[in-house]
XYZ file of C-alpha atoms in Angstrom:
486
model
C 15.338 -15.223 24.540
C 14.876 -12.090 22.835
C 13.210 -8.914 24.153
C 11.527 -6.629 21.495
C 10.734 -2.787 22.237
C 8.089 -0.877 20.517
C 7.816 2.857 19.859
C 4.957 2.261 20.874
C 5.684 1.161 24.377
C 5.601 -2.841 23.768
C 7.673 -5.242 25.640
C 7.508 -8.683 23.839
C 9.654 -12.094 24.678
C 10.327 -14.636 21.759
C 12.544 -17.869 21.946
C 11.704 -18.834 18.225
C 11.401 -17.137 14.639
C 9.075 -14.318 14.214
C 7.607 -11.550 11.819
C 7.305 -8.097 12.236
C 4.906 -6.254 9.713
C 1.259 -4.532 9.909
C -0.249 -7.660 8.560
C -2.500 -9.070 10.850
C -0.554 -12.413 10.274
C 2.010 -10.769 12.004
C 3.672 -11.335 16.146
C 4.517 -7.935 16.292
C 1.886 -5.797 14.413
C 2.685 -2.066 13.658
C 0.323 -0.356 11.848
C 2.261 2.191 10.195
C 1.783 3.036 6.636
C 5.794 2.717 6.594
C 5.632 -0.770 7.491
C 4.911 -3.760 4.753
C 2.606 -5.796 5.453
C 5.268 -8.516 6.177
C 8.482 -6.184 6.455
C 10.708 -8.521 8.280
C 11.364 -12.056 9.833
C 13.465 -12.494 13.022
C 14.888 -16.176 13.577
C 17.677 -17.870 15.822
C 19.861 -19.538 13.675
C 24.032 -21.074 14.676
C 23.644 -19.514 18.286
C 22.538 -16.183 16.640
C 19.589 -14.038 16.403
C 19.011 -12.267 13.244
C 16.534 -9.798 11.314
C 15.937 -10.735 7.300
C 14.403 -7.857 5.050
C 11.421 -9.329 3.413
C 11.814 -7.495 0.121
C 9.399 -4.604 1.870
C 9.467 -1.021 -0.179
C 10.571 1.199 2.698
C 12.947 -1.209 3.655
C 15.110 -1.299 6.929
C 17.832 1.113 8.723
C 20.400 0.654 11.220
C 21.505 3.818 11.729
C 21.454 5.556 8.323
C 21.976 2.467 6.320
C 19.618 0.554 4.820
C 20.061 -3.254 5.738
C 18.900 -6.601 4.095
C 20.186 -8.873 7.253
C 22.003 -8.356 9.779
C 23.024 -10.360 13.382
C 21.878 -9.450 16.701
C 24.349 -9.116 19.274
C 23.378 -7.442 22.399
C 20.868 -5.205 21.470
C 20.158 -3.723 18.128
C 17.576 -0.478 17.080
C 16.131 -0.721 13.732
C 13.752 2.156 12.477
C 11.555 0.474 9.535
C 10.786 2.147 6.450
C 13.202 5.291 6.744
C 13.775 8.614 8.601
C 10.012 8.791 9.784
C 9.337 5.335 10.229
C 9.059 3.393 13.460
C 11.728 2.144 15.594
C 12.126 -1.343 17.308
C 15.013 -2.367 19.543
C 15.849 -6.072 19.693
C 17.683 -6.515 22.877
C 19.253 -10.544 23.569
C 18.444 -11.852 26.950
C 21.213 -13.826 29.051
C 19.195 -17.132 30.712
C 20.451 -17.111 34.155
C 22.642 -19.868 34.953
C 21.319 -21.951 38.427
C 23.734 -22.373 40.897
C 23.079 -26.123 41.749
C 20.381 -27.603 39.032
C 18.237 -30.520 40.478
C 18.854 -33.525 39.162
C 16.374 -35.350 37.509
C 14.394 -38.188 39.958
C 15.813 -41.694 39.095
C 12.514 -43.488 38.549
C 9.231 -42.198 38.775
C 7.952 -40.811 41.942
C 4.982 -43.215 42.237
C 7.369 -45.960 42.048
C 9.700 -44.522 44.821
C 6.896 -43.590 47.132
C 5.057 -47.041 46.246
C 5.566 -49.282 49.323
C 7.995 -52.496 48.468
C 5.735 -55.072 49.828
C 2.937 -53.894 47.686
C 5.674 -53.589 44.385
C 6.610 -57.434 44.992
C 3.110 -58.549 45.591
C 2.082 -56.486 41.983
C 4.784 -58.655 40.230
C 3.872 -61.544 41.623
C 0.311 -61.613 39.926
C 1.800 -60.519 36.641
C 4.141 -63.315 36.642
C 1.465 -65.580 37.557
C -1.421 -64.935 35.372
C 0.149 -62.895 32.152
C 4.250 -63.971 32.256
C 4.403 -65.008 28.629
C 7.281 -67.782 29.630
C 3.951 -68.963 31.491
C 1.929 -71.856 30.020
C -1.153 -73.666 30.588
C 0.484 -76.993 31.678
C 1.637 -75.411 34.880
C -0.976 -73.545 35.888
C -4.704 -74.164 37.189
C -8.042 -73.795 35.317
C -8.502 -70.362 36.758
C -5.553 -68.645 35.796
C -6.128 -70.045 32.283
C -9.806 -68.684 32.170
C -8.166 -65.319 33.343
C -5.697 -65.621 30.775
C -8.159 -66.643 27.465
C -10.474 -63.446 28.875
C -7.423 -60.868 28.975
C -6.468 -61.968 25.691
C -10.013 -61.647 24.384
C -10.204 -58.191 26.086
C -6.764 -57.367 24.239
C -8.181 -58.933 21.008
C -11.670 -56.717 21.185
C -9.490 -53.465 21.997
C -6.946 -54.337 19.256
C -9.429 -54.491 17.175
C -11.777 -51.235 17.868
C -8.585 -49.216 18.429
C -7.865 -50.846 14.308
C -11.326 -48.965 13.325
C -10.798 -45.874 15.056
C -6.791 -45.499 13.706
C -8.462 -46.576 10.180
C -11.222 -44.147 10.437
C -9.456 -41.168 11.638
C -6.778 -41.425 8.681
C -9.449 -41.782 6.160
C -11.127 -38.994 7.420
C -7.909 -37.022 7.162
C -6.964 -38.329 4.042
C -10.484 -36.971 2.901
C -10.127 -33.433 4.533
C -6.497 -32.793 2.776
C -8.445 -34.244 -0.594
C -11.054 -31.945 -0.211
C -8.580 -29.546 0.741
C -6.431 -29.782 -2.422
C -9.758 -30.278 -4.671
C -10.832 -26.444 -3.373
C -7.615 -25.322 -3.821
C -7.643 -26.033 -6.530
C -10.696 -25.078 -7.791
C -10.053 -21.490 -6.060
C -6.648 -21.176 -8.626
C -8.540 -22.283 -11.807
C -11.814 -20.075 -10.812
C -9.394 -16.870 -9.986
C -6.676 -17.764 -13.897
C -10.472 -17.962 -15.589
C -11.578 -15.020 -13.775
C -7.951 -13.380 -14.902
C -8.691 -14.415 -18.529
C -11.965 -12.402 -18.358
C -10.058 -9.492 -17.611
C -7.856 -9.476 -19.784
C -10.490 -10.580 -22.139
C -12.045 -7.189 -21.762
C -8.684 -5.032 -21.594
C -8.217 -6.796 -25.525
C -11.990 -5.667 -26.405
C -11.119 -2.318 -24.621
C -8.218 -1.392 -26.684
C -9.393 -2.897 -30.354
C -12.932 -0.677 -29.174
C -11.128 2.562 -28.955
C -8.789 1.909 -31.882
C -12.378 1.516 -34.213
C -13.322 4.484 -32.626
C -10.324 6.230 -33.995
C -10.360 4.464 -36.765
C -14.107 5.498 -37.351
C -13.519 8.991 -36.375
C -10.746 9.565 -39.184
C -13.329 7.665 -42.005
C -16.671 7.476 -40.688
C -16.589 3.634 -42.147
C -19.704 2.146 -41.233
C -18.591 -1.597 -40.736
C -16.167 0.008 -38.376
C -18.980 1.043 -36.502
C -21.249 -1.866 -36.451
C -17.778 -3.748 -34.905
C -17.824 -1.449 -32.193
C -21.541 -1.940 -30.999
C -20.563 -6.074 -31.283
C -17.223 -5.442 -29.091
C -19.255 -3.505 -26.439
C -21.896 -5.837 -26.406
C -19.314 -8.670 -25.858
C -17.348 -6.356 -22.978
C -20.444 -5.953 -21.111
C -21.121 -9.948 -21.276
C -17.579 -10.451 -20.264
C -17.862 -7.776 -17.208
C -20.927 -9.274 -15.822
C -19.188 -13.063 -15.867
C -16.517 -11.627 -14.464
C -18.658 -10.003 -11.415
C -20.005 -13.773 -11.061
C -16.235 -14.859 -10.696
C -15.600 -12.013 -8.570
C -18.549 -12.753 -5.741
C -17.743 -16.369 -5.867
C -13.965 -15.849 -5.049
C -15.262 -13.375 -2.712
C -12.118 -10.995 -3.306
C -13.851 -8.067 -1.564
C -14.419 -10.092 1.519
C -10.655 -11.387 2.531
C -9.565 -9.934 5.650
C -9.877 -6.432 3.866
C -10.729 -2.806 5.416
C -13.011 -0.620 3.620
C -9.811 1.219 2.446
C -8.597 -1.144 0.892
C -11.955 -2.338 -0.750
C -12.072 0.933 -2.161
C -8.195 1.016 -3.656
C -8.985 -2.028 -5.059
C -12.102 -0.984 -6.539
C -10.884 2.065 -8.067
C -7.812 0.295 -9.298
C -10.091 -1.968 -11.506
C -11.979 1.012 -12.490
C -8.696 1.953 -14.160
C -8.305 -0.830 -15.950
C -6.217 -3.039 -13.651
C -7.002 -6.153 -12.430
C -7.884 -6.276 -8.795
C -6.948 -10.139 -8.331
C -3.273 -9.643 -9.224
C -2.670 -6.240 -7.690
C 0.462 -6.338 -5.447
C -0.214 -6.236 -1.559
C 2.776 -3.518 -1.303
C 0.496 -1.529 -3.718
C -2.762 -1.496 -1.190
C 0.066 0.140 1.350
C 1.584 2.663 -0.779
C -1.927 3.976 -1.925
C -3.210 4.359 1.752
C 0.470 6.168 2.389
C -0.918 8.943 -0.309
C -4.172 9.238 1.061
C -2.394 10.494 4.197
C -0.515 12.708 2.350
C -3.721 14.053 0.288
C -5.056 14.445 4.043
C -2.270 16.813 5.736
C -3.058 19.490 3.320
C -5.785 21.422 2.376
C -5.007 21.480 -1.687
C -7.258 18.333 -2.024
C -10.954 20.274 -0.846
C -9.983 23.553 -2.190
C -9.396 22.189 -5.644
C -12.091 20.346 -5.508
C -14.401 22.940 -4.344
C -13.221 25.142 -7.074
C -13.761 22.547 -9.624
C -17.411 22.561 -8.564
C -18.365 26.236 -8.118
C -16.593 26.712 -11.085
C -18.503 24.169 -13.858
C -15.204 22.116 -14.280
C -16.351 18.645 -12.664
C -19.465 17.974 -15.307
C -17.399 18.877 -18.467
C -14.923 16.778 -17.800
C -16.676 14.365 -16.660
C -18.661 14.543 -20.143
C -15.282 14.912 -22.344
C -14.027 11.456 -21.037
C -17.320 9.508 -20.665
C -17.803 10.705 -24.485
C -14.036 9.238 -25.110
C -15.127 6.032 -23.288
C -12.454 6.748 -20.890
C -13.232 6.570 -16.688
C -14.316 9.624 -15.638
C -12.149 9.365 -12.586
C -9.303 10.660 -14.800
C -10.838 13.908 -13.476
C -8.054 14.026 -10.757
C -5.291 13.777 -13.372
C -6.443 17.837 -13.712
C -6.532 17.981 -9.541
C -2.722 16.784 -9.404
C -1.701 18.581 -12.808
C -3.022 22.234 -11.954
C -5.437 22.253 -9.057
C -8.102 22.951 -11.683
C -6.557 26.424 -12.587
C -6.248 27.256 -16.493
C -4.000 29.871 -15.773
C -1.572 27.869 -14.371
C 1.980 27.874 -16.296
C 4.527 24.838 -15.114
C 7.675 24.430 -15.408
C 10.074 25.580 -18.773
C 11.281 22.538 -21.522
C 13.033 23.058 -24.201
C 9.811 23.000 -26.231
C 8.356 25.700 -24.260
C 6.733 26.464 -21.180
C 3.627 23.730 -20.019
C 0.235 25.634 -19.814
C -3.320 25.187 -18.429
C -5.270 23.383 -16.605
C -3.923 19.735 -18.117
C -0.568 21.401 -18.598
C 0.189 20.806 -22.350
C 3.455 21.530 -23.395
C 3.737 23.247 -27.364
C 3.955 20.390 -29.617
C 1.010 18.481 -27.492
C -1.177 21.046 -27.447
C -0.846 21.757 -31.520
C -1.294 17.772 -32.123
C -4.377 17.830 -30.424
C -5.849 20.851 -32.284
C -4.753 23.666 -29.883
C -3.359 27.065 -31.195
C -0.502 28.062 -29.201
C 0.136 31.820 -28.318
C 3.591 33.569 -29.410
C 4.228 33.861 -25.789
C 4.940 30.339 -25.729
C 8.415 30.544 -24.434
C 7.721 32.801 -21.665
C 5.725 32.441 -18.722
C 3.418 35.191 -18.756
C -0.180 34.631 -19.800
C -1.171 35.091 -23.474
C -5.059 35.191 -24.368
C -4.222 33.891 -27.855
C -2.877 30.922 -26.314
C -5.907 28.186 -26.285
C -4.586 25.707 -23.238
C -5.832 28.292 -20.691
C -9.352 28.076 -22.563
C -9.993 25.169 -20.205
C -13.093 23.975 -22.211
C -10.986 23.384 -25.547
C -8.205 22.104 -23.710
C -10.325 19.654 -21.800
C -11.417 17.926 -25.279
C -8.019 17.834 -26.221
C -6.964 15.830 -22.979
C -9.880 13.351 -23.131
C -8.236 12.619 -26.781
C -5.050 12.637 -25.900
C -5.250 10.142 -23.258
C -8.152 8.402 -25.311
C -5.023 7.737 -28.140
C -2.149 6.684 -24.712
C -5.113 4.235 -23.541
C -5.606 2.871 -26.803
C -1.986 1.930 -28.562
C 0.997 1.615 -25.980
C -0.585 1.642 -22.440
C -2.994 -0.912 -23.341
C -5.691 0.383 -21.743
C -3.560 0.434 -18.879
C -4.988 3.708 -16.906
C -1.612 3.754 -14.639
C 0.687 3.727 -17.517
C -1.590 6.649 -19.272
C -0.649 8.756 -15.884
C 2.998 7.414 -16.033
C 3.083 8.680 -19.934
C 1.311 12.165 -19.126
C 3.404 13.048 -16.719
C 6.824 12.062 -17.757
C 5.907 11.950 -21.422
C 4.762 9.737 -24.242
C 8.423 9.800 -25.649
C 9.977 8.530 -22.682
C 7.569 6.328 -20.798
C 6.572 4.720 -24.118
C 9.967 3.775 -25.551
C 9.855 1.924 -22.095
C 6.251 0.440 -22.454
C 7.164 -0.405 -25.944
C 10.090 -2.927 -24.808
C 7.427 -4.526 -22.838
C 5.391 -7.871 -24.147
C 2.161 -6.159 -26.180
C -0.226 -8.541 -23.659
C -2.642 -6.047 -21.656
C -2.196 -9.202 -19.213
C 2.391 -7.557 -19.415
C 1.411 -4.216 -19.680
C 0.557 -2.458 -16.436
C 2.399 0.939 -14.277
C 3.345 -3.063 -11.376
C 5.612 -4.788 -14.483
C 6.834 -1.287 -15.392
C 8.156 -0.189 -12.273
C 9.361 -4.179 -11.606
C 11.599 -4.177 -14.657
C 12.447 -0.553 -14.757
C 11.940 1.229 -11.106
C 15.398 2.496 -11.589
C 14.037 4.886 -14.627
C 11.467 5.870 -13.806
C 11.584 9.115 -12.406
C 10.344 9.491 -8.055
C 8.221 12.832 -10.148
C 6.278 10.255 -12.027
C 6.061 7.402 -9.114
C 4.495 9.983 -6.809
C 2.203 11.294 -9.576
C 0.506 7.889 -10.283
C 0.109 7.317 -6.399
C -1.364 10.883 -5.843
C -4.166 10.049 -8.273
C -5.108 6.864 -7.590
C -4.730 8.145 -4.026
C -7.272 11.207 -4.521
C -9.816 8.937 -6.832
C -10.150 6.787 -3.940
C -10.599 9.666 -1.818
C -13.032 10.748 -4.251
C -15.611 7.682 -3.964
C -16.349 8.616 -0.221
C -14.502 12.006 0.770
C -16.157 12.055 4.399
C -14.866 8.716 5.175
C -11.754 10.293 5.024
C -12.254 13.183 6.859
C -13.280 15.794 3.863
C -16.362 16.990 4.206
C -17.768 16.612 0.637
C -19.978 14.427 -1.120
C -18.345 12.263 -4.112
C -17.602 14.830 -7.140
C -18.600 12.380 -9.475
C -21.473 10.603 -8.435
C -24.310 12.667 -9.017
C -22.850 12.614 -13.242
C -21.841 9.455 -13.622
C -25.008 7.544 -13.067
């Protein structure tokens, strides 16, 4: 037996394998935004209990060390997912030994308490009527007529007992059938459903490469291709809807959290149906960062009294880009143009999208002499927020286009850490939208990518979802976006 305490004040008894993990699925829920949905199984295993990591991101400690397994003996504390995470004792259980165990009864008490008499009387009418050594020569015509009428009796219940056993396995040979047959029907429905996606990422990146296309030789056939792609995306979108409801994604076991990650992940351009279910946990562990502060409604505030929110907006719907990439500016600056970042060798970043020198020029920006120091120059157009707002929107318009593949993640992986770096890494990555996304990138190359960048994707995505319903979170605003969007 094994005793499990929770920080929470929990005492719970198992005697066989168990999972621990804020899945509902779960024995022993936790709902922690350090804990994985399954974080860990406990089983008994060679006279042994034991704890197996379940591949969860936070992972599990013992002491300060971060354990994959490990054996209980005794009693054992693990805190799960780090320094702030909860902590769970295991604790074995010695069974008591009893100091003279009953034996077990030699036959069965209604036999022993059965009077003899009445035993030997019993066996006599067996012997007489149904003994099998028995026949019909040495009996009378009564015992035989009891005989042929038990053995029709047997014969009748032999055979309904035949139907029923017959019956009840066809029926369950039709229920796993059927079960199999949805199955899978529910696969094929969600890989077509997939295809449609990625259907639309294709149009979505050959679209914007027209556009640029277009824009550098105002080619007419170019543009007559891009009114047939976008009338093919929006027939794609709205099949894909169809596949969507039917699957009923939005409706399995989900909160309205993570409805709205999910949402605002597609919105992105990632595919809801294959997101990771570590993912939905990580993004709910930002929004709890976004709400211990008050950086999220001041910025936001100032955004709006200040005129920022509807040219933005406008620059990226103009781009064909999701206007949500409004909170890149929130996590880059706080909507201030005056704000200078960090020094590079290239010069200090500026602005309210923080270009660094060479960006800035590449995107039609003139950059001040005082480039290389941190004090503000007026000749210096990345704190003209207006012109450096246009020249965002088209440089993330040319990232969503070519190497992110219209990835949204990987755009705010490449802004941040930079097109030269991120990039050479997206560029060893198969050109499929389906291969390209910020889940493959960090799978193959987590140990690269820098904790600056990982934290930067999560805070947007984080704050967008905010975004769609601020007071449901505690913020009292209405949706930035909403009232331009429509």
């Amino acid at each position: 037996m094994l005793r499990v305490r929770t920080t929470d004040g929990r005492e719970l008894r198992f005697s066989q394998a168990f999972h621990i993990g804020r899945g509902r699925s779960c024995e022993v829920r936790i709902d922690d935004p350090h804990v994985s949905r399954r974080h860990l199984a406990v089983s008994f295993s060679e006279g042994h209990w034991r704890f197996q990591d379940l591949q969860s991101i936070n992972g599990v400690f013992v002491g300060d060390e971060r354990l994959e397994t490990a054996a209980v003996d005794g009693s054992l504390t693990l805190r799960i997912g780090g320094t702030d995470g909860p902590v769970v004792t295991l604790e074995v259980e010695q069974r008591p030994k009893e100091a003279n165990p009953p034996s077990p009864p030699s036959k069965p008490i209604q036999e022993a308490n059965r009077d003899p008499s009445e035993t030997k009387v019993l066996a006599g009418y067996i012997d007489r009527y149904f003994a099998a050594k028995a026949t019909d020569e040495h009996v009378g015509p009564r015992t035989v007529m009891i005989r042929k009428a038990f053995e029709k009796v047997q014969h009748r219940q032999r055979w309904q007992y035949g139907w029923i056993v017959a019956l009840l396995t066809l029926a369950g040979i039709a229920a796993l059938g059927y079960a199999y047959h949805s199955h899978r029907q529910l696969l094929q429905q969600e890989a077509l459903a997939e295809e449609l996606f990625y259907g639309m990422k294709v149009l979505d990146v050959d679209i914007a490469r027209l556009e640029r296309s277009l824009e550098a030789s105002g080619n007419a056939q170019n543009q007559d291709q891009v009114l047939r792609n976008r009338v093919r995306r929006r027939e794609l979108e709205s099949s894909y809807d169809k596949f969507l409801s039917g699957l009923k994604v939005y409706g399995r076991g989900l909160t309205d959290e993570e409805r709205l990650i999910l949402r605002v992940t597609r919105t992105f351009g990632e595919c809801e149906l294959v997101a990771p279910r570590e993912y939905l946990t990580e993004v709910q562990s930002y929004i709890r960062k976004w709400q211990s502060t008050p950086r999220y409604i001041k910025a936001i505030r100032l955004a709006q009294t200040q005129g920022y929110t509807r040219k933005i907006v406008e620059e990226f719907t103009r781009q064909d880009l999701p206007p949500e990439f409004f909170y890149l500016a929130l996590q880059e600056s706080d909507f201030d143009p005056l704000r200078v970042g960090p020094s590079t060798y290239m010069g200090f970043a500026k602005g309210m999208w923080m270009f660094i020198p060479e960006t800035a020029r590449r995107y039609g920006l003139s950059v001040g002499p005082l480039y290389q120091s941190a004090r503000q120059d007026p000749a210096d157009e990345r704190s003209h927020w207006e012109k450096a707002t246009r020249a965002a929107a088209r440089y993330i318009k040319e990232i969503y286009a070519t190497d992110a593949q219209a990835s949204g993640l990987l755009v705010m992986a490449s802004y941040n850490w930079g097109e030269g770096r991120v990039v050479n890494l997206i560029r060893r990555m198969p050109l499929n939208p389906r291969e390209r996304n910020f889940w493959k990138l960090l799978e193959k190359y987590r140990n690269q990518v820098p904790q600056q960048t990982y934290d930067y994707v999560f805070y947007i995505v984080a704050a967008a979802v905010i975004g769609e319903n601020p007071q449901s979170f505690g913020f009292p605003l209405d949706n930035p976006l909403s009232s331009l969007t429509k």
